[in-house]
């Protein structure tokens, strides 16, 4: 049966979060296609993973029989996150922009699962080629040609990490201008926000169905 690894990182719950609204649409479409499938879900805002420690890091480059008790304990926890990633037939990540980049909780998860020689920088990686959809929501717009184009550190970073480091098949969905309904100064941008939200939701559903066909093949 197909397995979806679903990661949310928005600090806002439910419909109050633009990224969660779109990842929810993806997940529902996925579950409709995979009623017997498995969803591994991590809400990093509710249950954040620990930041990587020296013990967890160094244990990744030492044989298990050489681990100190501290390394063994830290690496056992790290392996849980890595094995979840390796089990996934598809990955879904909610990555809102906070202060021009990803939430620190998502960065902590990435630091745990990136292991050189196992999930990264190796032809033998079990995660290589796994499709991943990232919902990169943001309050404004950082698209090419906009005044804040140079402040876009979400897509660029995640493409470098997910595509170039972990060798995943990356698709990014961008619901933007999410602050327009709440900021009077952005009132004239509400129609653009609504169009972006609708497009993002449609993309999420379409991508979930595409992944279904890919897994079935």
Coordinates of C-alpha atoms in Angstrom, one line a residue:
X1 CA 0.0 0.0 0.0
X2 CA 1.1 3.6 -0.7
X3 CA 2.6 5.7 2.1
X4 CA 2.4 9.5 2.3
X5 CA 4.7 11.4 4.6
X6 CA 2.9 14.6 5.5
X7 CA 4.8 17.4 7.4
X8 CA 3.2 20.6 8.5
X9 CA 5.1 23.4 10.2
X10 CA 2.8 26.4 10.4
X11 CA 2.3 27.7 13.9
X12 CA -1.3 28.5 13.0
X13 CA -4.0 25.7 13.3
X14 CA -6.5 24.6 10.7
X15 CA -8.0 27.1 8.4
X16 CA -6.1 29.9 10.0
X17 CA -3.0 28.6 8.1
X18 CA -2.7 29.0 4.4
X19 CA -0.2 26.2 4.1
X20 CA -2.3 23.8 6.2
X21 CA -5.4 24.5 4.1
X22 CA -3.6 23.5 0.9
X23 CA -1.8 20.5 2.4
X24 CA -5.1 19.4 3.7
X25 CA -6.6 19.5 0.2
X26 CA -3.7 17.4 -1.1
X27 CA -4.0 14.9 1.7
X28 CA -7.8 14.5 1.2
X29 CA -7.3 13.9 -2.5
X30 CA -4.5 11.4 -1.7
X31 CA -6.6 9.5 0.8
X32 CA -9.5 9.3 -1.6
X33 CA -7.2 7.5 -4.1
X34 CA -5.5 5.4 -1.4
X35 CA -8.3 4.4 1.1
X36 CA -6.1 1.5 2.3
X37 CA -2.9 3.5 2.3
X38 CA -0.8 4.9 5.1
X39 CA -0.3 8.5 6.1
X40 CA 2.7 9.3 8.4
X41 CA 1.9 12.7 9.9
X42 CA 4.1 15.1 11.7
X43 CA 2.9 18.4 13.0
X44 CA 6.1 20.2 13.8
X45 CA 4.3 23.1 15.5
X46 CA 2.6 20.8 18.0
X47 CA 5.4 18.2 18.3
X48 CA 8.6 19.7 17.2
X49 CA 11.5 17.4 16.5
X50 CA 14.7 18.1 18.5
X51 CA 17.4 20.2 17.0
X52 CA 20.3 18.0 16.0
X53 CA 23.1 17.6 18.6
X54 CA 26.7 16.8 18.3
X55 CA 26.0 13.3 19.4
X56 CA 23.3 12.7 16.8
X57 CA 25.5 14.3 14.1
X58 CA 28.8 12.4 14.9
X59 CA 26.9 9.1 15.3
X60 CA 26.0 9.3 11.6
X61 CA 29.6 8.9 10.7
X62 CA 30.6 6.2 13.1
X63 CA 29.8 2.5 13.2
X64 CA 27.0 1.5 15.6
X65 CA 29.4 -0.6 17.8
X66 CA 31.5 2.5 18.3
X67 CA 28.7 4.7 19.5
X68 CA 28.8 6.1 23.0
X69 CA 25.6 5.7 25.0
X70 CA 24.8 9.3 24.3
X71 CA 25.4 8.8 20.6
X72 CA 23.3 5.6 20.5
X73 CA 20.3 7.3 22.1
X74 CA 20.5 10.4 19.9
X75 CA 21.0 8.4 16.7
X76 CA 18.1 6.1 17.5
X77 CA 15.8 9.1 17.6
X78 CA 17.3 10.4 14.4
X79 CA 16.8 7.1 12.7
X80 CA 13.1 7.2 13.4
X81 CA 12.8 10.4 11.2
X82 CA 15.0 8.9 8.5
X83 CA 13.1 5.7 8.3
X84 CA 9.8 7.6 8.0
X85 CA 11.3 9.4 5.0
X86 CA 12.6 6.2 3.5
X87 CA 9.1 4.5 3.8
X88 CA 7.3 7.3 1.9
X89 CA 6.1 6.8 -1.7
X90 CA 5.3 10.5 -1.7
X91 CA 6.1 13.5 0.6
X92 CA 4.0 16.6 1.4
X93 CA 5.5 19.5 3.2
X94 CA 3.8 22.7 4.5
X95 CA 6.5 25.4 4.5
X96 CA 5.2 28.9 5.3
X97 CA 7.6 31.8 5.0
X98 CA 8.6 33.3 8.4
X99 CA 11.0 36.2 8.3
X100 CA 11.9 35.4 4.7
X101 CA 12.7 31.7 5.3
X102 CA 11.3 28.4 6.6
X103 CA 10.2 27.8 10.2
X104 CA 13.0 26.7 12.5
X105 CA 11.0 23.5 13.3
X106 CA 11.2 22.4 9.6
X107 CA 14.9 23.2 9.5
X108 CA 15.3 21.0 12.6
X109 CA 13.5 18.1 10.8
X110 CA 15.7 18.5 7.7
X111 CA 18.8 18.5 9.8
X112 CA 17.7 15.2 11.3
X113 CA 16.9 13.4 8.0
X114 CA 19.8 14.6 5.9
X115 CA 22.5 11.9 6.5
X116 CA 25.4 11.9 4.0
X117 CA 25.9 8.4 2.6
X118 CA 22.3 7.3 3.4
X119 CA 19.7 9.8 2.4
X120 CA 22.1 12.3 0.8
X121 CA 25.0 12.3 -1.6
X122 CA 24.8 8.6 -2.5
X123 CA 23.4 6.6 -5.4
X124 CA 22.1 4.0 -3.0
X125 CA 19.7 6.4 -1.2
X126 CA 16.2 4.9 -0.7
X127 CA 14.7 8.4 -1.0
X128 CA 16.2 9.3 -4.3
X129 CA 13.5 10.2 -6.8
X130 CA 10.6 10.3 -4.3
X131 CA 8.1 12.9 -5.3
X132 CA 7.7 15.8 -2.9
X133 CA 5.2 18.6 -3.0
X134 CA 6.0 21.7 -1.0
X135 CA 3.3 24.2 -0.1
X136 CA 5.4 27.4 0.3
X137 CA 2.8 30.0 1.5
X138 CA 3.7 33.6 2.1
X139 CA 2.0 36.8 3.2
X140 CA 3.2 38.9 0.3
X141 CA 4.7 38.1 -3.1
X142 CA 8.4 37.4 -3.8
X143 CA 7.9 36.3 -7.4
X144 CA 10.4 37.4 -10.1
X145 CA 9.9 41.1 -10.9
X146 CA 8.4 42.0 -7.5
X147 CA 10.1 44.5 -5.2
X148 CA 11.1 41.8 -2.7
X149 CA 12.2 39.2 -5.2
X150 CA 15.6 39.2 -3.5
X151 CA 14.2 38.2 -0.2
X152 CA 12.9 34.8 -1.4
X153 CA 14.8 32.3 0.8
X154 CA 12.2 29.5 0.9
X155 CA 12.0 28.1 -2.6
X156 CA 15.7 28.6 -3.3
X157 CA 16.7 26.9 -0.1
X158 CA 14.3 24.0 -0.3
X159 CA 15.1 23.3 -3.9
X160 CA 18.8 23.1 -3.0
X161 CA 18.1 20.8 0.0
X162 CA 15.3 18.6 -1.4
X163 CA 16.3 18.4 -5.0
X164 CA 20.1 18.8 -5.0
X165 CA 21.0 17.2 -1.7
X166 CA 18.3 14.6 -1.1
X167 CA 17.7 14.0 -4.9
X168 CA 13.9 14.2 -4.5
X169 CA 11.5 15.0 -7.3
X170 CA 10.4 18.5 -6.2
X171 CA 7.2 20.4 -7.0
X172 CA 6.5 23.7 -5.2
X173 CA 3.0 25.2 -4.8
X174 CA 3.0 28.9 -3.8
X175 CA -0.1 30.4 -2.2
X176 CA 0.9 34.1 -1.9
X177 CA -0.5 37.4 -0.6
X178 CA -2.1 35.6 2.3
X179 CA -2.0 38.7 4.4
X180 CA -4.2 40.7 1.9
X181 CA -7.5 39.9 3.7
X182 CA -6.0 41.0 7.0
X183 CA -4.0 44.1 6.1
X184 CA -5.9 47.2 5.0
X185 CA -2.9 48.4 3.0
X186 CA -3.2 45.3 0.9
X187 CA -7.0 45.5 0.3
X188 CA -6.6 46.0 -3.5
X189 CA -4.6 42.7 -3.6
X190 CA -7.4 40.5 -2.2
X191 CA -8.6 39.4 -5.7
X192 CA -5.0 38.3 -6.5
X193 CA -4.8 36.5 -3.2
X194 CA -8.1 34.7 -3.8
X195 CA -6.9 33.6 -7.3
X196 CA -3.6 32.4 -5.8
X197 CA -5.4 30.4 -3.1
X198 CA -7.7 28.8 -5.6
X199 CA -4.9 27.9 -8.0
X200 CA -2.8 26.5 -5.1
X201 CA -5.7 24.3 -4.0
X202 CA -6.3 23.0 -7.5
X203 CA -2.6 22.3 -8.0
X204 CA -2.5 20.3 -4.7
X205 CA -5.4 18.1 -5.8
X206 CA -4.0 17.6 -9.2
X207 CA -0.6 16.8 -7.9
X208 CA -2.0 14.3 -5.4
X209 CA -3.8 12.5 -8.2
X210 CA -0.6 12.5 -10.4
X211 CA 1.3 10.9 -7.6
X212 CA -1.4 8.3 -7.3
X213 CA -0.9 7.3 -10.9
X214 CA 2.8 7.3 -10.5
X215 CA 2.7 5.0 -7.5
X216 CA 0.3 2.7 -9.2
X217 CA 2.6 2.5 -12.3

